[in-house]
XYZ file of C-alpha atoms in Angstrom:
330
model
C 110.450 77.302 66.249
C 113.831 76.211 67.243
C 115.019 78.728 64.603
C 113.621 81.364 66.394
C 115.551 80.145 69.571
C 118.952 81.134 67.644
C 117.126 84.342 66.466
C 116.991 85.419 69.860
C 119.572 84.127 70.867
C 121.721 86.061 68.020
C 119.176 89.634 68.822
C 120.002 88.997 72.922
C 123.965 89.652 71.680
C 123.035 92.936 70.143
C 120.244 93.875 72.620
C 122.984 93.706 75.766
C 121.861 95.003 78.981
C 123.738 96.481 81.770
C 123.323 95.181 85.561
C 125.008 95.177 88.762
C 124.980 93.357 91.721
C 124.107 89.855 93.328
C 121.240 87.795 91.828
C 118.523 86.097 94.229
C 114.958 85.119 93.645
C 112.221 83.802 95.919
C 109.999 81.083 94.014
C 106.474 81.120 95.443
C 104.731 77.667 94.940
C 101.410 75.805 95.637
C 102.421 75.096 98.883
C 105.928 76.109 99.357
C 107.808 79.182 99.253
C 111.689 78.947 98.550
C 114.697 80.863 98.091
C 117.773 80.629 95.549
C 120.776 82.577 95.718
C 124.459 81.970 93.539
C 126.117 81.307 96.972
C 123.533 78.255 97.919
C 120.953 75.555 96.280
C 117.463 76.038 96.407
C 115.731 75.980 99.980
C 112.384 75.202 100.397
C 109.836 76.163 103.327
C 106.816 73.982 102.987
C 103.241 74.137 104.603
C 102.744 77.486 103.025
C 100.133 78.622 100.645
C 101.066 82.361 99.671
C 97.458 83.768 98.209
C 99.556 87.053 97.225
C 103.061 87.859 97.940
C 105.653 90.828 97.775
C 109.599 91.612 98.346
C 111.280 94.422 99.677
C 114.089 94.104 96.567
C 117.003 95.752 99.075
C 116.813 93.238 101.547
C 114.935 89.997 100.019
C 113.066 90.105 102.667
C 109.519 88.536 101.774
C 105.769 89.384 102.956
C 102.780 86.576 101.958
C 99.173 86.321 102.609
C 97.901 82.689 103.737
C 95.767 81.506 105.104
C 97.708 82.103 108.984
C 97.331 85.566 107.856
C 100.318 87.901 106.984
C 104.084 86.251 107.168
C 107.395 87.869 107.222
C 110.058 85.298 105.759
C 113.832 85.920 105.420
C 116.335 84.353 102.949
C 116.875 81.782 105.929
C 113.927 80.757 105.873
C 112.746 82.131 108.966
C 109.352 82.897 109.489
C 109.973 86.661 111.505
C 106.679 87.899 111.685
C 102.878 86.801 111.577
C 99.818 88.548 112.348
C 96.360 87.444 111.266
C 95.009 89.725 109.258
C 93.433 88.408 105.786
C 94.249 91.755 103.813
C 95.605 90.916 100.409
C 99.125 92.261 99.667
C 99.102 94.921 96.881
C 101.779 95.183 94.316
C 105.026 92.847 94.125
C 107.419 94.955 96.173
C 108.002 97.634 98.671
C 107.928 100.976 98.110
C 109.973 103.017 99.880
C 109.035 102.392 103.746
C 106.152 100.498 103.487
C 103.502 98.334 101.708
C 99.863 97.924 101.673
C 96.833 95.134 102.516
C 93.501 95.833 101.286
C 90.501 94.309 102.000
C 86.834 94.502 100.431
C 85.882 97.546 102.500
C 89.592 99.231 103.454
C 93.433 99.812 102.385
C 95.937 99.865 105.255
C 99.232 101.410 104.861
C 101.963 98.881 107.036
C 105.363 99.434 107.848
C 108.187 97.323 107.292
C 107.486 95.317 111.184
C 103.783 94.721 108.987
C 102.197 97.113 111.971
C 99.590 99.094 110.382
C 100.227 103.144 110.032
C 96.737 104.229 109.038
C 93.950 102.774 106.873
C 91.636 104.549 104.490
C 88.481 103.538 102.540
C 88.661 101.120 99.253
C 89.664 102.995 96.282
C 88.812 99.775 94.646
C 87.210 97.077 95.103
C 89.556 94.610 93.039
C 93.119 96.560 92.400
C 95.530 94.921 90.952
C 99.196 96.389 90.923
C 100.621 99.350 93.040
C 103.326 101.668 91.550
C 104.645 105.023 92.632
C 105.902 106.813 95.386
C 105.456 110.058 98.474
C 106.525 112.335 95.978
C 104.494 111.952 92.667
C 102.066 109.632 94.060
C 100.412 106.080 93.284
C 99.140 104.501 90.491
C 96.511 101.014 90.777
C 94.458 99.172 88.476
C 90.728 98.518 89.411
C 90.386 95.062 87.550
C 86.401 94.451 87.397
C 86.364 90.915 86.389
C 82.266 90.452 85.940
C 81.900 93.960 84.275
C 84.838 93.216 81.987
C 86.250 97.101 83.185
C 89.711 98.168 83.800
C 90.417 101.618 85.324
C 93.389 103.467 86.152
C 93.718 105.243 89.525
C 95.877 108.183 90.970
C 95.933 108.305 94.747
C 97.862 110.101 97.223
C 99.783 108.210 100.340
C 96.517 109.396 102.485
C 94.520 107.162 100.127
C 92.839 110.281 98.756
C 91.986 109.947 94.855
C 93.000 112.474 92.967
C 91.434 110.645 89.419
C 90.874 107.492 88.101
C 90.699 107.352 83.959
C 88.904 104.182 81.733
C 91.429 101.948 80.064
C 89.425 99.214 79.015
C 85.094 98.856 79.389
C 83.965 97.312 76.233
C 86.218 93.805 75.498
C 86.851 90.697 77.510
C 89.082 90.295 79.647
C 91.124 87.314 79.874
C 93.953 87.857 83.257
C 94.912 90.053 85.114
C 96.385 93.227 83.653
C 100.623 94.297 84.559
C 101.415 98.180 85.822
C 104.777 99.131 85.379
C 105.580 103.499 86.268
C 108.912 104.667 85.078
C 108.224 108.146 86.163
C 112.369 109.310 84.887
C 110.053 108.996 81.397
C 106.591 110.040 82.514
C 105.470 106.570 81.772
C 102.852 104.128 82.638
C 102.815 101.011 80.901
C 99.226 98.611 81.220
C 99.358 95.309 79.899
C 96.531 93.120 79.631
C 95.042 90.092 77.846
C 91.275 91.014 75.947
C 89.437 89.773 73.114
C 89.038 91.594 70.018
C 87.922 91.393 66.221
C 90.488 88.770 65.028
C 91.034 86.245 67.889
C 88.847 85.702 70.728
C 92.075 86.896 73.035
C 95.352 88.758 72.382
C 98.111 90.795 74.023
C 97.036 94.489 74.345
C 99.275 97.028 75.971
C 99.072 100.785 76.060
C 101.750 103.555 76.962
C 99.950 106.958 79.276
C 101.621 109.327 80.940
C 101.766 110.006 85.305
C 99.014 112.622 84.429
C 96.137 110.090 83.058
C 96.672 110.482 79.447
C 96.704 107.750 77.113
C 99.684 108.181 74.460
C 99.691 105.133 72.321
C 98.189 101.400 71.992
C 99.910 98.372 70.940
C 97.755 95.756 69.673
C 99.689 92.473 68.695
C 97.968 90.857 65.505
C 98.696 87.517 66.741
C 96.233 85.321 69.076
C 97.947 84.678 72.802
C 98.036 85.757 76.153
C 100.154 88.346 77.862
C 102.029 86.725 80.709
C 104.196 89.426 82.421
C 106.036 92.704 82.309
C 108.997 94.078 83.477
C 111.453 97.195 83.609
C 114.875 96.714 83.355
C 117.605 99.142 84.971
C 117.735 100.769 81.684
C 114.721 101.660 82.004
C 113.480 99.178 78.825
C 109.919 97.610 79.061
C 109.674 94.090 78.343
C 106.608 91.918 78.019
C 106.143 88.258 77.933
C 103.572 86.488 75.482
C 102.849 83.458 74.195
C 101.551 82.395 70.835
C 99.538 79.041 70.809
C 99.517 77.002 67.415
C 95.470 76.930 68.092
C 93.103 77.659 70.888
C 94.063 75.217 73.998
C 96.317 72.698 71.762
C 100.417 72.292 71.412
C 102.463 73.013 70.548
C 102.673 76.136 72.232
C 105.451 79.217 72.694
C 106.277 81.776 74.481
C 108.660 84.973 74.245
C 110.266 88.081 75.738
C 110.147 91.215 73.887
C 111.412 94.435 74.192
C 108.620 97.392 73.348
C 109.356 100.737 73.420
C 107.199 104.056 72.234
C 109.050 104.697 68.844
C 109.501 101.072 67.476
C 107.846 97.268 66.723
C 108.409 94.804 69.334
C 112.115 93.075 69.352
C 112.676 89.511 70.507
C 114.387 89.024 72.947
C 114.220 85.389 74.038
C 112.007 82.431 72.643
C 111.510 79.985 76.064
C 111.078 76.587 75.666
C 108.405 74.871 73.209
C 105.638 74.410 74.935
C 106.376 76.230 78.008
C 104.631 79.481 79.607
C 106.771 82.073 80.443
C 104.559 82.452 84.314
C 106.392 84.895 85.674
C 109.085 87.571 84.788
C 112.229 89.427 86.245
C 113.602 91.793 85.849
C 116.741 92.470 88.524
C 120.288 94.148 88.911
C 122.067 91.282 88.000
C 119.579 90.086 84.225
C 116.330 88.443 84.249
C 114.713 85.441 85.793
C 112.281 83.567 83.805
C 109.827 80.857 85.588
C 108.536 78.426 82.275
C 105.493 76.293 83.055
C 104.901 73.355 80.879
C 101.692 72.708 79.460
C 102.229 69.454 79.301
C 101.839 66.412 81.934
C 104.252 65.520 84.467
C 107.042 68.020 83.000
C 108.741 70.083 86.221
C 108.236 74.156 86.206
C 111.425 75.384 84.919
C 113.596 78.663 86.902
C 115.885 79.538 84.023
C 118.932 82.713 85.058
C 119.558 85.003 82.415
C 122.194 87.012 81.415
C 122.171 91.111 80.029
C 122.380 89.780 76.905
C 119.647 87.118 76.992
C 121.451 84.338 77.255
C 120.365 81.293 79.273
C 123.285 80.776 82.181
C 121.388 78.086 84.823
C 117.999 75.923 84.248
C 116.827 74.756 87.271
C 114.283 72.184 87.239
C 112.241 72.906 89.980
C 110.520 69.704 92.460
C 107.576 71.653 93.252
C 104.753 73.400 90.676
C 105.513 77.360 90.878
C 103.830 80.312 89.367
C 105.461 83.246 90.364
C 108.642 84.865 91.188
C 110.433 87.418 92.991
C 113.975 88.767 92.155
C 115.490 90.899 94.759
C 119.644 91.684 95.553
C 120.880 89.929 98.741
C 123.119 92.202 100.544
């Protein structure tokens, strides 16, 4: 598999992407929460278990739920805000003005101060992802982990439905399924991890359109798991997956590829063997990967790349991570 590192190492030349602006991440841990930026180190804020977590990407300002209830934390570290409600933060970042908390019973639209504007009744019980905006709308997942069903939904900033369409309500599924809207395309991209005829789990991702209708499915031959997704400022969909050598041995890798309606999937970048890719970035500056090991005592890795792929930093991090947050620091 090292040969495939130079592969896509040679492909991230030709595949170049085009960014702009300053790189910074947040890296949520176990029980820490930090912050990396090119003009300091990493710093850490410990003592904080972030159940779900998003970023408003203009300002890298950060919103978790814990335990203590809803926290406001800025690239310094400071912890600006806390109230104690124990809604769950959906989607990664903030849209527009705003973000939402849902519970089991309600969704509740909160400003940017995390005072709440209005709430509405559940659209769904277990959503996963938010996407959209005032204009066109929103887009969820309903993720139904005992039924095994995965929904689409279409709701209005009133929390009014306007339809909700079957994706998946047959296989297994094995995590939790990726949203990404480009809506300059009319495109919804769903990416999820299911069983099927030839593996007990694969990748599975399928393109629709902002109306509810499904336009093509990508099943991936190979057995793996579909770790993340992301949309460049190109407007490119990317996808990380791994490919195991068999069911819960090493070694074990893991990949970035670039899928798009008309072609095969491209590789992009091969991470390191036996490393997860846990979570993916895509941001103004090129991409942020965070690479588990699957191994024993090996340190999560935060690797910086550039628009062409190319590794530029590897951080070894002191504390287990599993997901990140890029965001430009003004």
């Amino acid at each position: 598999m090292a040969i495939l590192r130079l592969i896509s190492f040679a492909l991230g030349l030709i595949c170049s992407f085009s960014f702009a602006g300053q790189n910074s991440v947040w890296i949520i841990g176990e029980k820490t929460v930090s912050f990396y930026s090119p003009n300091q180190e990493v710093q850490t804020l410990e003592g904080i278990s972030a159940q779900s977590s998003l970023v408003d990407p203009k300002t890298c300002h950060l919103w978790v739920q814990s335990q203590e209830g809803l926290l406001q934390i800025f690239p310094s570290l400071k912890v600006q805000t806390k109230t104690t409600s124990k809604e769950k933060i959906l989607g990664s970042e903030i849209l527009e003005d705003f973000f939402i908390t849902f519970s089991d019973t309600s969704w509740t639209v909160r400003a940017l101060s995390g005072d709440p504007v209005r709430s509405f009744p559940s659209l769904a019980s277990q959503p996963v992802g938010l996407q959209g905006n005032k204009q066109i709308g929103f887009w969820s997942l309903q993720f139904d982990r005992e039924e095994n069903h995965l929904d689409l939904i279409h709701f209005d900033e009133f929390g009014k439905l306007l339809w909700s369409k079957p994706v998946s309500q047959s296989a297994e599924l094995w995590s939790l399924p990726k949203l990404i809207l480009i809506p300059a395309l009319d495109q919804i991209w769903i990416g999820f991890t299911a069983s099927s005829t030839t593996h007990a789990y694969s990748p599975m991702v399928e393109l629709w359109t902002t109306n509810g209708e499904r336009v093509k499915k990508y099943p991936f031959s190979d057995r793996g798991l579909l770790l993340d997704t992301c949309t460049t400022p190109n407007q490119d969909f990317l996808l990380a997956r791994d490919i195991p050598s068999s069911p819960y041995t090493v070694p074990l890798f893991s990949f970035i590829e670039l899928l798009s309606p008309s072609e095969k999937p491209k590789l992009l970048y091969q991470a390191f063997d036996n490393y997860l890719i846990s979570s993916l970035q895509c941001s103004s500056d090129g991409f942020w990967v965070l690479q588990k090991s699957v191994l024993g005592g090996q340190k999560p890795l935060l690797v910086e790349l550039s628009g062409q792929m190319q590794e530029k930093i590897v951080h070894s991090l002191k504390e287990p991570a599993w997901k990140i947050h890029a965001c430009s620091l003004q």
